[in-house]
Amino acid sequence: MEVVILEDATQIGAIAADAIETLLSHKPAAVLGLATGSSPLAIYDELATRCTAGRISFRQARGFTLDEYVGLPADHPERYRHVIDTVFVSRVDFAPGAVAGPDGLAVDIPAACAAYESAIADAGGIDLQILGIGTDGHIGFNEPGSSLASRTRIKTLTRQTRIDNARFFGDDIDRVPTHCLTQGLGTIMSARHVILVALGRTKAEAVHQLVEGPVSAMWPATILQHHPHVSVLLDGGAARRLQLADYYRETYRSKPHWQGI
Ligand code: GLP
């Protein structure tokens, strides 16, 4: 796990976009795992800028979103499928239908989850997965107690996550859905490269557990310690509880620039 402590979201966006640009230059038909939430927004902004400038293209690429609320009407602005279209997909040049998400309106939810796993596998698996992290250590919507080997399935949201996400629902927790579909921890672990972004001091404890805590279902993101290629991109606030922060800073400073993350 590589920990990179940077100035701000803009710098994080540029470094993550560099990794995606490098991937697309080797593999134009790359498969990207796309996360919603505020943490990756600077990555999407930077990718949109580079795409508009003709520096990168997603024409042959595919995308799979991480998670989706269950039961939100198709036209609800907070449906993750709608959110990812707005913040990223509509701003770049993906082919029509190249980005898929779990179907939160499916009648047969287990079948929809199995179909989603098959679609990812049929696309050749995810080359690069973008992630945020919840204050309770969730990734996707894999809440504390999730199986560390889980695949795409339905989950019940914790009260903490519904409180955290109430800001998108008029600050009314009762309007936040109670259930979601999410790629499992096993699904996320199958991605070939994971870039996790955390911003701000509200994430500091979750980041400390992710990087330096014991691997535990109580902090689901800790499973990433078993992944061979994870880049954790942090601002100073999110890094403030790291015991080895100076070491991570020194390691990154002395790394050859051409190497990337
Ligand atoms: C939601 C999403 C996660 C995301 C998390 C953090 O719960 N399901 O994928 O990582 O929020 O969001 P933010 O980046 O806005 O803090």
XYZ file of C-alpha atoms and ligand atoms in Angstrom:
277
model
C 0.000 0.000 0.000
C 1.481 3.307 -1.101
C 0.437 6.323 0.988
C 0.810 9.713 -0.687
C 0.111 12.859 1.330
C -0.570 15.817 -0.942
C -1.472 19.492 -0.697
C -5.098 19.386 -1.728
C -7.771 17.748 -3.864
C -6.476 19.397 -7.043
C -3.041 17.837 -6.654
C -4.645 14.485 -5.841
C -6.805 14.785 -8.968
C -3.765 15.431 -11.147
C -1.774 12.468 -9.808
C -4.698 10.063 -10.127
C -5.428 11.387 -13.641
C -1.775 10.759 -14.553
C -2.197 7.098 -13.566
C -5.391 6.810 -15.617
C -3.755 8.558 -18.596
C -0.844 6.106 -18.437
C -3.246 3.159 -18.249
C -5.258 4.403 -21.264
C -2.098 4.974 -23.287
C -1.100 1.295 -22.795
C -4.639 -0.054 -22.911
C -7.228 2.195 -24.627
C -9.954 -0.363 -23.871
C -9.243 -0.251 -20.136
C -11.987 -1.029 -17.617
C -12.435 1.600 -14.910
C -14.215 1.240 -11.574
C -16.021 4.491 -10.806
C -16.949 5.783 -7.350
C -19.428 8.493 -6.449
C -19.032 10.818 -3.466
C -17.148 14.089 -3.176
C -13.657 12.582 -2.815
C -13.072 11.634 -6.486
C -14.562 14.830 -7.976
C -11.183 16.470 -8.615
C -10.089 13.321 -10.500
C -13.153 13.520 -12.738
C -12.623 17.260 -13.298
C -9.030 16.675 -14.345
C -9.953 13.758 -16.625
C -12.678 15.861 -18.269
C -10.189 18.680 -18.854
C -7.650 16.318 -20.401
C -10.324 14.689 -22.567
C -11.576 18.052 -23.846
C -7.973 18.986 -24.633
C -7.632 15.781 -26.705
C -4.962 14.376 -24.406
C -6.923 11.268 -23.414
C -9.914 9.378 -24.758
C -12.398 6.968 -23.184
C -13.863 5.974 -26.571
C -12.800 2.346 -26.179
C -12.904 2.202 -22.370
C -15.596 0.722 -20.139
C -16.782 1.720 -16.687
C -18.510 0.006 -13.773
C -19.870 1.977 -10.846
C -19.357 0.774 -7.309
C -22.754 0.965 -5.731
C -26.329 2.206 -5.934
C -29.185 3.012 -3.594
C -32.095 0.574 -3.642
C -35.477 1.932 -4.618
C -34.703 5.510 -5.664
C -36.893 6.360 -8.688
C -35.091 6.294 -12.049
C -35.198 10.100 -12.334
C -34.042 10.835 -8.746
C -31.048 13.204 -8.848
C -29.223 11.284 -6.088
C -29.295 7.939 -7.885
C -25.592 7.136 -8.212
C -26.093 6.228 -11.858
C -27.361 9.758 -12.446
C -24.643 11.328 -10.276
C -21.766 9.602 -12.083
C -23.259 10.607 -15.452
C -23.370 14.235 -14.319
C -19.954 14.490 -12.658
C -17.992 12.388 -15.136
C -19.486 10.243 -17.898
C -21.328 13.029 -19.746
C -18.157 15.171 -19.705
C -15.933 12.678 -21.527
C -16.244 10.531 -24.653
C -17.338 7.079 -23.481
C -19.286 5.164 -26.131
C -23.033 4.908 -25.431
C -23.701 2.105 -22.930
C -20.033 1.759 -21.947
C -20.697 2.544 -18.284
C -22.852 0.224 -16.189
C -24.045 0.222 -12.598
C -25.840 -2.165 -10.235
C -29.616 -2.028 -10.789
C -31.148 -0.610 -7.627
C -34.630 -0.965 -9.119
C -34.320 -4.670 -9.993
C -37.225 -6.903 -8.999
C -34.916 -9.885 -8.516
C -32.033 -8.331 -6.599
C -29.841 -11.442 -6.172
C -30.094 -12.105 -9.937
C -29.211 -8.466 -10.716
C -26.160 -8.671 -8.418
C -24.992 -11.929 -10.027
C -25.493 -10.392 -13.491
C -23.378 -7.401 -12.463
C -20.528 -9.654 -11.311
C -20.741 -11.533 -14.641
C -20.678 -8.286 -16.628
C -17.479 -7.178 -14.850
C -15.877 -10.580 -15.423
C -16.956 -10.629 -19.098
C -15.312 -7.209 -19.575
C -12.040 -8.743 -18.374
C -12.174 -7.393 -14.810
C -11.497 -3.889 -13.549
C -8.079 -2.446 -14.387
C -8.272 0.563 -12.111
C -10.773 1.146 -9.327
C -11.332 4.634 -7.907
C -12.528 4.637 -4.286
C -13.502 7.004 -1.510
C -13.911 5.888 2.094
C -16.720 6.390 4.595
C -16.111 7.779 8.084
C -16.886 4.280 9.393
C -14.292 2.721 7.089
C -16.673 1.500 4.413
C -15.622 1.267 0.771
C -18.396 1.135 -1.788
C -21.205 0.558 0.680
C -19.488 -2.343 2.453
C -20.402 -1.366 5.980
C -18.642 -2.614 9.136
C -19.245 -6.339 9.549
C -19.153 -6.990 5.794
C -17.618 -10.265 4.670
C -14.063 -9.589 3.571
C -14.702 -11.935 0.613
C -18.106 -10.527 -0.384
C -19.271 -9.991 -3.968
C -21.965 -7.608 -5.275
C -25.049 -7.834 -3.047
C -27.661 -5.886 -1.109
C -26.591 -4.205 2.144
C -28.361 -2.280 4.888
C -26.852 1.168 5.408
C -25.670 2.029 8.901
C -27.207 4.971 10.719
C -23.818 6.724 10.517
C -23.732 6.444 6.722
C -27.315 7.687 6.459
C -26.398 10.649 8.692
C -23.287 11.328 6.546
C -25.308 11.172 3.332
C -28.346 13.132 4.591
C -26.670 16.258 3.159
C -27.643 14.997 -0.296
C -31.267 14.503 0.795
C -32.141 17.919 2.211
C -30.444 17.081 5.552
C -33.297 14.680 6.261
C -32.060 11.218 7.301
C -35.541 9.785 6.742
C -35.199 10.529 3.032
C -31.912 8.599 2.769
C -32.589 5.072 1.484
C -32.055 2.255 3.985
C -30.563 -0.232 1.499
C -28.073 -0.282 -1.337
C -26.408 -2.616 -3.811
C -22.647 -2.597 -3.670
C -19.700 -4.341 -5.217
C -18.352 -6.575 -2.462
C -14.959 -6.374 -0.832
C -13.949 -9.428 -2.865
C -15.090 -7.663 -6.038
C -13.032 -4.579 -5.193
C -10.030 -6.759 -4.322
C -10.184 -8.251 -7.830
C -9.369 -4.867 -9.424
C -5.783 -4.710 -10.650
C -5.023 -1.249 -9.223
C -6.982 0.591 -6.540
C -6.738 4.356 -6.009
C -8.405 5.433 -2.756
C -8.889 9.153 -2.079
C -9.658 10.643 1.343
C -10.020 14.344 2.112
C -10.454 16.163 5.393
C -10.109 15.389 9.058
C -13.469 13.574 9.315
C -11.760 10.716 7.452
C -8.613 10.674 9.640
C -9.635 7.781 11.890
C -10.855 5.632 8.982
C -7.601 6.349 7.113
C -5.509 5.476 10.168
C -7.333 2.152 10.457
C -7.081 1.513 6.699
C -3.323 2.012 6.605
C -2.096 1.137 10.086
C -4.875 -0.801 11.825
C -5.395 -4.563 11.987
C -7.314 -6.119 9.086
C -10.855 -6.409 10.371
C -14.439 -6.506 9.140
C -15.055 -3.681 11.646
C -13.049 -1.385 9.331
C -13.850 -2.925 5.928
C -11.304 -0.850 3.973
C -8.496 -2.622 5.876
C -8.902 -5.592 3.512
C -6.948 -3.447 1.026
C -3.798 -4.177 3.049
C -3.916 -7.564 1.307
C -4.030 -6.008 -2.176
C -0.733 -5.858 -4.118
C -1.327 -2.435 -5.729
C -3.191 0.192 -3.712
C -2.474 3.932 -3.864
C -3.918 5.929 -0.955
C -4.049 9.637 -1.849
C -4.644 11.953 1.118
C -4.724 15.604 2.017
C -3.201 16.769 5.310
C -6.506 16.571 7.185
C -7.152 12.940 6.267
C -3.515 12.058 7.095
C -3.424 13.710 10.497
C -3.789 10.515 12.545
C -1.172 8.494 10.671
C 1.630 7.374 12.962
C 4.105 7.048 10.108
C 3.116 10.202 8.197
C 6.697 11.523 8.057
C 7.906 8.215 6.647
C 5.213 8.199 3.939
C 6.096 11.800 3.001
C 9.807 11.001 2.805
C 9.188 7.849 0.768
C 7.117 9.720 -1.804
C 9.576 12.650 -1.961
C 12.455 10.336 -2.781
C 10.521 8.331 -5.395
C 11.557 8.854 -9.046
C 8.877 11.026 -10.675
C 8.549 8.890 -13.802
C 7.409 5.968 -11.704
C 3.863 7.262 -11.024
C 1.596 5.596 -8.512
C -20.764 6.952 0.027
C -20.330 6.061 -1.127
C -18.876 5.692 -1.023
C -18.066 6.924 -0.750
C -18.473 7.529 0.565
C -17.666 8.740 0.943
O -21.132 6.239 1.153
N -21.100 4.864 -1.247
O -18.477 5.065 -2.223
O -16.701 6.594 -0.709
O -19.826 7.916 0.429
O -18.156 9.875 0.285
P -17.393 11.231 0.192
O -16.295 11.031 -0.767
O -18.418 12.204 -0.292
O -16.914 11.557 1.563
